[in-house]
Amino acid sequence: MSAPPGQTLPAKESAIFKTIVKFYESKQYKKGIKAAETILKKFPDHGETLAMKGLTLNCMDRKQEAYEHVRMGLKKNMLSHVCWHVYGLLYRSDRDYKEAIKCYKQALKRDKDNNQILRDLSLLQIQMRENAGFAETRRQLLTLNAKNRNYWIGFVVATHYAGDLPKALLILESYESTLEKVEAPEYEHGELLLYKAQILEEIAAKAEEAERAPLLQRCLTHLETSERLVMDKVSLRERRGGLLLRLG
């Protein structure tokens, strides 16, 4: 989405704008304000600079000025994902998570594949217990980062929280199919195997009575074949003991 007229900075000012972001991230707020004012002297209507100045002011306990600058910046450039994201960050700092989520979604309409905004949105969705939305956001993140283990696990957990246990298991098994064969115990892989057992057991608990025993047996078989790769033997044995009691 192209920027409105007058909202694209020349190379020199664009480089200065990047320093505002760096100063904000490194908590050098006075330097960030100074850099923003350098741009605004030449381009007083630049929306993203106004927004970043507002975000920086917010960290200096100048909240009223912060909102004024961010809203002014958004008014100057409604098409900017940066302005909408910053507005969401401002609301998040005030724990107004519903409004923050709305702003993040507006930002994603303008930059749908932005990893940082998607991550910020997912964190607030799980905090607000928007489980279905959380799962969808984690799906989008996985689509953009298919080779990253954390995004696979994040999608499994999100789908689990959303209550779709069979789908969570399917995603987990899809991830397992991408892994090289594990020959020796590794802590993280062992925890993944235990998590799979948890999902299998929860699926069994929700199944019809006639289907429950075969599902519990599947979970037990999974634990037995996984035992040599799991480092947390106590958790494994406790779960196996519980399964044996339920199977009689």
Coordinates of N, CA and C in Angstrom, one line a residue:
M1 N 0.9 -1.2 0.0 CA 0.0 0.0 0.0 C 0.9 1.2 0.0
S2 N 0.8 2.1 -1.0 CA 1.6 3.2 -1.2 C 1.2 4.3 -0.2
A3 N 2.2 5.1 0.2 CA 2.0 6.2 1.2 C 1.3 7.4 0.5
P4 N 0.5 8.1 1.2 CA -0.1 9.3 0.7 C 1.0 10.3 0.3
P5 N 0.6 11.3 -0.6 CA 1.6 12.3 -1.0 C 2.2 13.1 0.2
G6 N 3.5 13.3 0.2 CA 4.2 14.0 1.3 C 4.6 13.1 2.4
Q7 N 4.3 11.8 2.4 CA 4.6 10.9 3.5 C 5.8 10.0 3.3
T8 N 6.5 10.2 2.2 CA 7.7 9.5 1.9 C 8.9 10.4 2.1
L9 N 9.8 10.0 3.0 CA 11.0 10.8 3.4 C 12.1 10.6 2.4
P10 N 12.9 11.7 2.2 CA 14.1 11.5 1.4 C 15.1 10.6 2.1
A11 N 16.1 10.2 1.4 CA 17.1 9.2 2.0 C 17.7 9.6 3.3
K12 N 18.1 10.9 3.4 CA 18.7 11.4 4.6 C 17.8 11.3 5.8
E13 N 16.6 11.8 5.7 CA 15.6 11.8 6.8 C 15.1 10.4 7.1
S14 N 15.1 9.5 6.0 CA 14.7 8.1 6.2 C 15.7 7.4 7.1
A15 N 17.0 7.7 6.9 CA 18.0 7.2 7.8 C 17.9 7.7 9.2
I16 N 17.5 8.9 9.4 CA 17.3 9.5 10.7 C 16.1 8.8 11.4
F17 N 15.1 8.6 10.6 CA 13.9 7.9 11.2 C 14.2 6.5 11.8
K18 N 15.1 5.8 11.1 CA 15.5 4.5 11.6 C 16.2 4.6 12.9
T19 N 16.9 5.8 13.1 CA 17.6 6.0 14.4 C 16.6 6.2 15.5
I20 N 15.4 6.8 15.2 CA 14.4 7.0 16.2 C 14.0 5.7 16.8
V21 N 13.8 4.7 15.9 CA 13.3 3.4 16.3 C 14.4 2.7 17.2
K22 N 15.7 2.9 16.8 CA 16.8 2.3 17.5 C 16.9 2.9 18.9
F23 N 16.7 4.3 18.9 CA 16.8 5.0 20.2 C 15.6 4.5 21.1
Y24 N 14.5 4.3 20.5 CA 13.3 3.9 21.3 C 13.6 2.5 21.9
E25 N 14.1 1.6 21.1 CA 14.3 0.2 21.5 C 15.4 0.1 22.6
S26 N 16.4 1.1 22.5 CA 17.5 1.1 23.5 C 17.2 2.0 24.6
K27 N 16.0 2.6 24.7 CA 15.6 3.4 25.8 C 16.4 4.7 25.9
Q28 N 16.9 5.2 24.8 CA 17.6 6.5 24.7 C 16.5 7.5 24.2
Y29 N 15.6 7.8 25.1 CA 14.4 8.6 24.7 C 14.7 10.0 24.3
K30 N 15.6 10.7 25.0 CA 15.9 12.0 24.7 C 16.5 12.1 23.3
K31 N 17.4 11.2 23.0 CA 18.0 11.2 21.6 C 16.9 10.9 20.6
G32 N 16.0 10.0 20.9 CA 14.9 9.7 20.0 C 14.1 11.0 19.7
I33 N 13.7 11.7 20.7 CA 13.0 13.0 20.6 C 13.7 14.0 19.7
K34 N 15.0 14.1 19.9 CA 15.9 15.0 19.2 C 15.9 14.6 17.7
A35 N 16.0 13.3 17.4 CA 16.0 12.8 16.1 C 14.7 13.1 15.4
A36 N 13.6 12.9 16.1 CA 12.3 13.1 15.5 C 12.1 14.6 15.2
E37 N 12.5 15.5 16.1 CA 12.4 16.9 15.9 C 13.2 17.4 14.7
T38 N 14.3 16.7 14.4 CA 15.2 17.0 13.3 C 14.4 16.8 12.0
I39 N 13.6 15.7 11.9 CA 12.8 15.4 10.8 C 11.6 16.4 10.7
L40 N 11.0 16.6 11.8 CA 9.7 17.4 11.8 C 10.0 18.9 11.5
K41 N 11.2 19.4 11.7 CA 11.5 20.7 11.3 C 11.3 20.9 9.8
K42 N 11.7 19.9 9.0 CA 11.6 19.9 7.6 C 10.3 19.4 7.1
F43 N 9.8 18.4 7.8 CA 8.5 17.7 7.4 C 7.6 17.6 8.5
P44 N 7.0 18.7 8.9 CA 6.1 18.7 10.1 C 4.9 17.8 10.1
D45 N 4.5 17.4 8.8 CA 3.3 16.6 8.7 C 3.6 15.1 8.5
H46 N 4.8 14.7 8.7 CA 5.2 13.3 8.5 C 4.6 12.4 9.6
G47 N 3.6 11.6 9.2 CA 2.8 10.9 10.2 C 3.6 9.9 11.0
E48 N 4.5 9.1 10.4 CA 5.2 8.1 11.2 C 6.2 8.7 12.2
T49 N 6.7 9.8 11.8 CA 7.7 10.5 12.7 C 6.9 11.1 13.9
L50 N 5.7 11.7 13.6 CA 4.9 12.2 14.7 C 4.5 11.0 15.7
A51 N 4.1 9.9 15.1 CA 3.7 8.7 15.9 C 4.9 8.2 16.7
M52 N 6.0 8.1 16.1 CA 7.2 7.6 16.9 C 7.6 8.6 18.0
K53 N 7.5 9.9 17.7 CA 7.7 10.9 18.8 C 6.7 10.7 19.9
G54 N 5.5 10.4 19.6 CA 4.5 10.2 20.6 C 4.8 9.0 21.4
L55 N 5.2 7.9 20.8 CA 5.5 6.7 21.5 C 6.7 6.9 22.4
T56 N 7.6 7.7 22.0 CA 8.8 8.0 22.8 C 8.4 8.9 24.0
L57 N 7.5 9.8 23.8 CA 7.0 10.7 24.9 C 6.3 9.9 25.9
N58 N 5.6 8.9 25.5 CA 4.9 8.0 26.4 C 5.8 7.4 27.4
C59 N 7.0 7.1 27.0 CA 8.0 6.4 27.9 C 8.7 7.4 28.8
M60 N 8.4 8.7 28.6 CA 8.9 9.8 29.4 C 7.8 10.4 30.3
D61 N 6.8 9.6 30.5 CA 5.6 10.0 31.4 C 5.0 11.3 30.9
R62 N 4.9 11.4 29.6 CA 4.2 12.6 29.0 C 3.1 12.0 28.2
K63 N 2.1 11.4 28.8 CA 1.1 10.6 28.2 C 0.2 11.4 27.3
Q64 N -0.3 12.6 27.8 CA -1.2 13.4 27.0 C -0.6 13.8 25.7
E65 N 0.7 14.3 25.8 CA 1.4 14.7 24.6 C 1.6 13.5 23.7
A66 N 1.8 12.3 24.3 CA 2.0 11.1 23.5 C 0.8 10.8 22.6
Y67 N -0.4 10.8 23.3 CA -1.6 10.5 22.5 C -1.9 11.6 21.4
E68 N -1.6 12.8 21.8 CA -1.8 13.9 20.8 C -0.9 13.7 19.6
H69 N 0.3 13.3 19.8 CA 1.3 13.2 18.6 C 0.9 11.9 17.8
V70 N 0.5 10.8 18.5 CA 0.2 9.6 17.8 C -1.1 9.8 16.9
R71 N -2.1 10.4 17.5 CA -3.3 10.7 16.8 C -3.1 11.6 15.7
M72 N -2.3 12.6 15.9 CA -2.0 13.5 14.8 C -1.2 12.8 13.7
G73 N -0.3 11.9 14.0 CA 0.4 11.2 13.0 C -0.5 10.3 12.2
L74 N -1.4 9.6 12.9 CA -2.4 8.7 12.3 C -3.3 9.5 11.3
K75 N -3.7 10.7 11.7 CA -4.5 11.6 10.9 C -3.8 12.0 9.6
K76 N -2.5 12.2 9.7 CA -1.7 12.6 8.6 C -1.5 11.4 7.6
N77 N -1.4 10.2 8.2 CA -1.1 9.0 7.3 C -1.9 7.8 7.8
M78 N -3.2 7.7 7.4 CA -4.0 6.6 7.9 C -3.7 5.3 7.2
L79 N -2.8 5.4 6.1 CA -2.5 4.2 5.4 C -1.2 3.5 6.0
S80 N -0.6 4.1 7.0 CA 0.6 3.6 7.6 C 0.5 2.5 8.6
H81 N 1.0 1.3 8.3 CA 1.0 0.3 9.4 C 1.8 0.7 10.6
V82 N 2.8 1.5 10.4 CA 3.6 2.0 11.6 C 2.7 2.8 12.5
C83 N 2.0 3.8 11.9 CA 1.1 4.6 12.8 C 0.1 3.8 13.6
W84 N -0.5 2.8 12.9 CA -1.5 2.0 13.6 C -0.9 1.1 14.6
H85 N 0.3 0.6 14.3 CA 1.0 -0.3 15.3 C 1.4 0.5 16.5
V86 N 1.9 1.7 16.3 CA 2.3 2.6 17.4 C 1.1 2.9 18.3
Y87 N -0.1 3.2 17.6 CA -1.3 3.5 18.3 C -1.7 2.3 19.2
G88 N -1.5 1.1 18.7 CA -1.8 -0.1 19.5 C -0.8 -0.2 20.6
L89 N 0.4 0.1 20.4 CA 1.4 0.0 21.5 C 1.1 1.0 22.6
L90 N 0.5 2.1 22.2 CA 0.2 3.1 23.2 C -1.0 2.6 24.1
Y91 N -2.0 2.0 23.4 CA -3.1 1.5 24.2 C -2.7 0.3 25.0
R92 N -1.7 -0.5 24.5 CA -1.3 -1.7 25.3 C -0.6 -1.2 26.6
S93 N 0.2 -0.1 26.5 CA 0.9 0.4 27.6 C -0.1 0.9 28.7
D94 N -1.3 1.2 28.3 CA -2.4 1.6 29.3 C -3.3 0.4 29.6
R95 N -2.9 -0.7 29.2 CA -3.7 -2.0 29.4 C -5.1 -2.0 28.8
D96 N -5.2 -1.2 27.8 CA -6.5 -1.2 27.0 C -6.3 -2.1 25.9
Y97 N -6.4 -3.4 26.2 CA -6.0 -4.4 25.2 C -7.0 -4.6 24.1
K98 N -8.3 -4.3 24.3 CA -9.2 -4.4 23.2 C -9.0 -3.4 22.2
E99 N -8.7 -2.2 22.6 CA -8.4 -1.1 21.6 C -7.0 -1.4 20.9
A100 N -6.1 -1.9 21.7 CA -4.8 -2.3 21.1 C -4.9 -3.3 20.0
I101 N -5.8 -4.3 20.3 CA -6.0 -5.4 19.3 C -6.6 -4.8 18.0
K102 N -7.6 -3.9 18.2 CA -8.2 -3.2 17.0 C -7.1 -2.5 16.2
C103 N -6.2 -1.8 16.8 CA -5.2 -1.1 16.1 C -4.2 -2.0 15.4
Y104 N -3.9 -3.1 16.1 CA -3.0 -4.1 15.4 C -3.6 -4.7 14.2
K105 N -4.9 -4.9 14.2 CA -5.6 -5.5 13.1 C -5.7 -4.5 11.9
Q106 N -5.8 -3.2 12.3 CA -5.8 -2.2 11.3 C -4.4 -2.1 10.6
A107 N -3.4 -2.2 11.5 CA -2.0 -2.2 10.9 C -1.8 -3.4 10.0
L108 N -2.3 -4.6 10.3 CA -2.1 -5.8 9.5 C -2.9 -5.7 8.2
K109 N -4.0 -4.9 8.1 CA -4.7 -4.6 6.9 C -3.7 -3.9 5.9
R110 N -2.8 -3.2 6.4 CA -1.9 -2.4 5.6 C -0.5 -3.1 5.4
D111 N -0.2 -4.1 6.2 CA 1.0 -4.9 6.1 C 0.7 -6.3 6.7
K112 N 0.1 -7.1 5.9 CA -0.5 -8.4 6.5 C 0.5 -9.4 6.9
D113 N 1.8 -9.3 6.4 CA 2.8 -10.3 6.7 C 3.9 -9.7 7.7
N114 N 3.5 -8.7 8.4 CA 4.5 -8.2 9.4 C 4.6 -9.0 10.6
N115 N 5.8 -9.7 10.7 CA 6.0 -10.6 11.9 C 5.8 -10.0 13.2
Q116 N 6.4 -8.8 13.4 CA 6.3 -8.1 14.7 C 4.9 -7.8 15.1
I117 N 4.1 -7.3 14.2 CA 2.7 -7.0 14.5 C 1.9 -8.2 14.8
L118 N 2.1 -9.3 14.0 CA 1.5 -10.5 14.3 C 1.8 -11.1 15.6
R119 N 3.1 -11.0 16.0 CA 3.5 -11.5 17.3 C 2.8 -10.7 18.4
D120 N 2.8 -9.4 18.3 CA 2.2 -8.5 19.3 C 0.7 -8.8 19.4
L121 N 0.1 -9.0 18.3 CA -1.4 -9.3 18.3 C -1.6 -10.7 19.0
S122 N -0.8 -11.7 18.7 CA -1.0 -13.0 19.3 C -0.9 -12.9 20.8
L123 N 0.0 -12.1 21.3 CA 0.2 -12.0 22.8 C -1.0 -11.4 23.4
L124 N -1.6 -10.4 22.8 CA -2.8 -9.9 23.4 C -4.0 -10.8 23.3
Q125 N -4.1 -11.5 22.2 CA -5.2 -12.4 22.0 C -5.2 -13.5 23.0
I126 N -4.1 -14.0 23.3 CA -4.1 -15.1 24.4 C -4.3 -14.5 25.7
Q127 N -3.9 -13.3 25.9 CA -4.1 -12.6 27.2 C -5.6 -12.3 27.4
M128 N -6.3 -12.0 26.3 CA -7.7 -11.7 26.3 C -8.6 -12.9 26.1
R129 N -7.9 -14.1 26.0 CA -8.6 -15.4 25.8 C -9.4 -15.4 24.5
E130 N -8.9 -14.7 23.5 CA -9.5 -14.8 22.2 C -8.8 -16.0 21.5
N131 N -9.2 -17.2 21.9 CA -8.4 -18.4 21.5 C -8.5 -18.7 20.0
A132 N -9.6 -18.5 19.4 CA -9.8 -18.8 18.0 C -8.9 -17.8 17.2
G133 N -9.0 -16.5 17.6 CA -8.1 -15.5 16.9 C -6.7 -15.8 17.1
F134 N -6.3 -16.2 18.3 CA -4.9 -16.6 18.7 C -4.4 -17.7 17.8
A135 N -5.2 -18.7 17.6 CA -4.8 -19.8 16.7 C -4.6 -19.4 15.3
E136 N -5.5 -18.5 14.8 CA -5.4 -18.0 13.4 C -4.1 -17.2 13.2
T137 N -3.8 -16.3 14.2 CA -2.6 -15.5 14.1 C -1.4 -16.4 14.2
R138 N -1.4 -17.4 15.0 CA -0.2 -18.3 15.0 C -0.1 -19.1 13.7
R139 N -1.2 -19.4 13.1 CA -1.2 -20.1 11.8 C -0.5 -19.2 10.7
Q140 N -0.9 -17.9 10.8 CA -0.2 -16.9 9.8 C 1.3 -16.8 10.1
L141 N 1.6 -16.8 11.4 CA 3.1 -16.7 11.7 C 3.8 -17.9 11.2
L142 N 3.2 -19.1 11.4 CA 3.8 -20.3 10.9 C 4.0 -20.3 9.4
T143 N 3.0 -19.8 8.7 CA 3.0 -19.7 7.2 C 4.2 -18.9 6.8
L144 N 4.5 -17.9 7.5 CA 5.6 -17.0 7.2 C 7.0 -17.5 7.7
N145 N 6.9 -18.4 8.6 CA 8.2 -18.9 9.2 C 8.2 -20.4 9.3
A146 N 7.9 -21.1 8.2 CA 7.7 -22.6 8.2 C 8.9 -23.4 8.7
K147 N 10.1 -22.8 8.6 CA 11.3 -23.6 9.0 C 11.6 -23.4 10.5
N148 N 10.9 -22.5 11.2 CA 11.2 -22.2 12.6 C 10.4 -23.1 13.5
R149 N 11.1 -23.8 14.4 CA 10.5 -24.7 15.3 C 9.5 -24.0 16.2
N150 N 9.9 -22.9 16.7 CA 9.0 -22.2 17.7 C 7.6 -21.8 17.1
Y151 N 7.6 -21.5 15.8 CA 6.3 -21.2 15.2 C 5.4 -22.5 15.1
W152 N 6.0 -23.6 14.8 CA 5.3 -24.8 14.8 C 4.7 -25.1 16.1
I153 N 5.5 -25.1 17.2 CA 5.0 -25.4 18.5 C 3.9 -24.3 18.9
G154 N 4.2 -23.1 18.6 CA 3.2 -22.0 18.9 C 1.9 -22.3 18.3
F155 N 1.8 -22.8 17.0 CA 0.6 -23.1 16.4 C -0.1 -24.3 17.0
V156 N 0.7 -25.3 17.4 CA 0.1 -26.5 18.1 C -0.5 -26.0 19.4
V157 N 0.2 -25.2 20.2 CA -0.3 -24.8 21.5 C -1.6 -23.9 21.3
A158 N -1.6 -23.0 20.3 CA -2.7 -22.2 20.1 C -3.9 -23.0 19.7
T159 N -3.7 -24.0 18.8 CA -4.8 -24.8 18.4 C -5.4 -25.7 19.6
H160 N -4.5 -26.1 20.4 CA -4.8 -26.8 21.7 C -5.7 -25.9 22.5
Y161 N -5.3 -24.7 22.8 CA -6.0 -23.8 23.6 C -7.4 -23.5 23.0
A162 N -7.5 -23.5 21.7 CA -8.7 -23.2 21.0 C -9.7 -24.4 21.1
G163 N -9.2 -25.5 21.6 CA -10.1 -26.7 21.9 C -10.1 -27.7 20.8
D164 N -9.3 -27.5 19.7 CA -9.4 -28.4 18.6 C -8.2 -29.4 18.8
L165 N -8.4 -30.4 19.6 CA -7.4 -31.4 19.9 C -6.9 -32.3 18.8
P166 N -7.8 -32.8 18.0 CA -7.4 -33.6 16.8 C -6.5 -32.8 15.8
K167 N -6.9 -31.5 15.6 CA -6.1 -30.7 14.7 C -4.7 -30.4 15.4
A168 N -4.7 -30.1 16.7 CA -3.4 -29.9 17.3 C -2.5 -31.1 17.2
L169 N -3.1 -32.3 17.3 CA -2.3 -33.5 17.1 C -1.8 -33.6 15.7
L170 N -2.6 -33.3 14.8 CA -2.3 -33.4 13.3 C -1.1 -32.4 13.0
I171 N -1.2 -31.2 13.6 CA -0.1 -30.2 13.3 C 1.2 -30.7 14.0
L172 N 1.1 -31.2 15.2 CA 2.3 -31.7 15.9 C 2.9 -32.9 15.1
E173 N 2.1 -33.8 14.6 CA 2.6 -34.9 13.8 C 3.2 -34.4 12.4
S174 N 2.6 -33.4 11.9 CA 3.2 -32.8 10.6 C 4.5 -32.2 10.9
Y175 N 4.7 -31.5 12.1 CA 6.0 -31.0 12.5 C 7.0 -32.1 12.7
E176 N 6.6 -33.2 13.3 CA 7.5 -34.4 13.6 C 8.0 -34.9 12.3
S177 N 7.1 -34.9 11.2 CA 7.5 -35.5 9.9 C 8.7 -34.7 9.3
T178 N 8.8 -33.4 9.7 CA 9.9 -32.6 9.1 C 11.3 -32.8 9.8
L179 N 11.3 -33.5 11.0 CA 12.5 -33.6 11.8 C 13.3 -34.8 11.3
E180 N 14.6 -34.6 11.5 CA 15.5 -35.7 11.2 C 15.3 -36.7 12.4
K181 N 15.7 -38.0 12.2 CA 15.5 -39.0 13.2 C 16.4 -38.7 14.4
V182 N 15.7 -38.7 15.6 CA 16.5 -38.4 16.8 C 16.9 -39.7 17.4
E183 N 18.2 -39.9 17.7 CA 18.8 -41.1 18.2 C 19.1 -41.1 19.7
A184 N 19.4 -39.9 20.2 CA 19.8 -39.8 21.6 C 18.8 -38.8 22.3
P185 N 18.7 -39.0 23.6 CA 17.8 -38.1 24.4 C 18.2 -36.7 24.3
E186 N 17.2 -35.8 24.0 CA 17.4 -34.4 24.0 C 16.2 -33.8 24.8
Y187 N 16.5 -32.8 25.7 CA 15.5 -32.3 26.6 C 14.3 -31.8 25.8
E188 N 14.5 -30.9 24.8 CA 13.4 -30.2 24.1 C 12.6 -31.3 23.4
H189 N 13.2 -32.2 22.7 CA 12.5 -33.2 22.0 C 11.7 -34.1 22.9
G190 N 12.3 -34.4 24.1 CA 11.6 -35.2 25.1 C 10.4 -34.5 25.6
E191 N 10.4 -33.2 25.8 CA 9.3 -32.5 26.3 C 8.2 -32.5 25.2
L192 N 8.6 -32.4 23.9 CA 7.6 -32.5 22.8 C 6.9 -33.8 22.8
L193 N 7.6 -34.9 23.1 CA 7.0 -36.2 23.1 C 6.0 -36.3 24.3
L194 N 6.4 -35.7 25.4 CA 5.5 -35.7 26.6 C 4.2 -34.9 26.3
Y195 N 4.4 -33.8 25.6 CA 3.3 -32.9 25.2 C 2.3 -33.7 24.3
K196 N 2.9 -34.4 23.3 CA 2.1 -35.3 22.4 C 1.3 -36.2 23.2
A197 N 1.9 -36.8 24.3 CA 1.1 -37.8 25.1 C 0.0 -37.1 25.8
Q198 N 0.2 -35.9 26.3 CA -0.8 -35.1 26.9 C -2.0 -34.9 26.0
I199 N -1.7 -34.5 24.7 CA -2.8 -34.3 23.8 C -3.6 -35.6 23.5
L200 N -2.8 -36.7 23.3 CA -3.5 -37.9 23.1 C -4.4 -38.3 24.2
E201 N -3.9 -38.1 25.5 CA -4.7 -38.5 26.6 C -6.0 -37.6 26.7
E202 N -5.8 -36.3 26.4 CA -7.0 -35.4 26.4 C -8.0 -35.8 25.3
I203 N -7.5 -36.2 24.2 CA -8.4 -36.7 23.1 C -9.2 -37.9 23.6
A204 N -8.5 -38.8 24.3 CA -9.2 -40.0 24.8 C -10.2 -39.6 25.9
A205 N -9.9 -38.6 26.7 CA -10.8 -38.2 27.8 C -12.1 -37.6 27.2
K206 N -12.1 -37.0 26.0 CA -13.3 -36.4 25.4 C -14.0 -37.4 24.5
A207 N -13.4 -38.6 24.2 CA -14.0 -39.5 23.3 C -15.2 -40.3 23.9
E208 N -16.0 -40.9 23.0 CA -17.1 -41.8 23.5 C -16.4 -42.9 24.3
E209 N -17.2 -43.5 25.2 CA -16.7 -44.5 26.0 C -16.1 -45.7 25.2
A210 N -16.8 -46.1 24.2 CA -16.4 -47.2 23.4 C -15.0 -47.0 22.7
E211 N -14.7 -45.7 22.4 CA -13.5 -45.4 21.7 C -12.3 -45.1 22.7
R212 N -12.6 -44.9 23.9 CA -11.7 -44.4 24.9 C -10.5 -45.3 25.1
A213 N -10.7 -46.6 25.3 CA -9.7 -47.6 25.6 C -8.6 -47.6 24.5
P214 N -9.0 -47.8 23.2 CA -8.0 -47.8 22.2 C -7.2 -46.5 22.1
L215 N -7.8 -45.4 22.4 CA -7.0 -44.1 22.4 C -6.1 -44.0 23.6
L216 N -6.5 -44.5 24.7 CA -5.6 -44.6 25.9 C -4.4 -45.5 25.6
Q217 N -4.7 -46.6 24.9 CA -3.7 -47.6 24.6 C -2.7 -47.0 23.6
R218 N -3.2 -46.2 22.7 CA -2.3 -45.5 21.7 C -1.4 -44.5 22.5
C219 N -1.9 -43.8 23.5 CA -1.1 -42.9 24.3 C 0.0 -43.7 25.0
L220 N -0.4 -44.8 25.6 CA 0.5 -45.7 26.4 C 1.6 -46.2 25.5
T221 N 1.3 -46.7 24.3 CA 2.2 -47.2 23.3 C 3.2 -46.1 22.9
H222 N 2.7 -44.9 22.7 CA 3.6 -43.7 22.4 C 4.6 -43.5 23.5
L223 N 4.1 -43.5 24.8 CA 5.1 -43.3 25.9 C 6.1 -44.4 25.9
E224 N 5.7 -45.6 25.7 CA 6.7 -46.7 25.8 C 7.7 -46.7 24.7
T225 N 7.3 -46.3 23.5 CA 8.3 -46.2 22.4 C 9.1 -44.9 22.5
S226 N 8.7 -43.9 23.3 CA 9.4 -42.7 23.4 C 10.3 -42.6 24.6
E227 N 10.2 -43.6 25.5 CA 10.9 -43.6 26.8 C 12.4 -43.3 26.7
R228 N 13.0 -44.0 25.8 CA 14.5 -43.8 25.7 C 14.9 -42.4 25.2
L229 N 14.0 -41.6 24.7 CA 14.3 -40.3 24.2 C 13.9 -39.2 25.1
V230 N 13.2 -39.6 26.2 CA 12.7 -38.6 27.2 C 13.6 -38.5 28.4
M231 N 14.0 -37.3 28.7 CA 14.9 -37.1 29.9 C 14.2 -37.0 31.2
D232 N 13.0 -36.5 31.1 CA 12.1 -36.4 32.3 C 11.4 -37.7 32.6
K233 N 12.1 -38.6 33.2 CA 11.6 -39.9 33.4 C 10.4 -39.9 34.5
V234 N 10.5 -39.0 35.4 CA 9.5 -38.9 36.5 C 8.1 -38.6 35.8
S235 N 8.1 -37.6 35.0 CA 6.8 -37.2 34.3 C 6.3 -38.3 33.5
L236 N 7.2 -38.9 32.7 CA 6.8 -40.0 31.8 C 6.2 -41.2 32.6
R237 N 6.8 -41.5 33.8 CA 6.3 -42.7 34.5 C 5.0 -42.3 35.2
E238 N 4.9 -41.1 35.7 CA 3.6 -40.7 36.3 C 2.5 -40.7 35.3
R239 N 2.7 -40.3 34.1 CA 1.6 -40.3 33.1 C 1.3 -41.7 32.7
R240 N 2.4 -42.6 32.5 CA 2.2 -44.0 32.2 C 1.4 -44.7 33.3
G241 N 1.7 -44.4 34.6 CA 1.0 -45.0 35.7 C -0.5 -44.7 35.6
G242 N -0.8 -43.4 35.4 CA -2.1 -43.0 35.3 C -2.9 -43.7 34.2
L243 N -2.2 -43.8 33.0 CA -2.9 -44.5 31.9 C -3.2 -46.0 32.3
L244 N -2.2 -46.7 32.9 CA -2.4 -48.1 33.3 C -3.6 -48.2 34.3
L245 N -3.7 -47.3 35.2 CA -4.9 -47.3 36.1 C -6.2 -47.2 35.4
R246 N -6.2 -46.3 34.4 CA -7.4 -46.0 33.6 C -7.8 -47.2 32.7
L247 N -6.7 -47.9 32.3 CA -7.0 -49.1 31.4 C -7.3 -50.3 32.2
G248 N -7.1 -50.2 33.5 CA -7.4 -51.4 34.4 C -6.3 -52.5 34.3

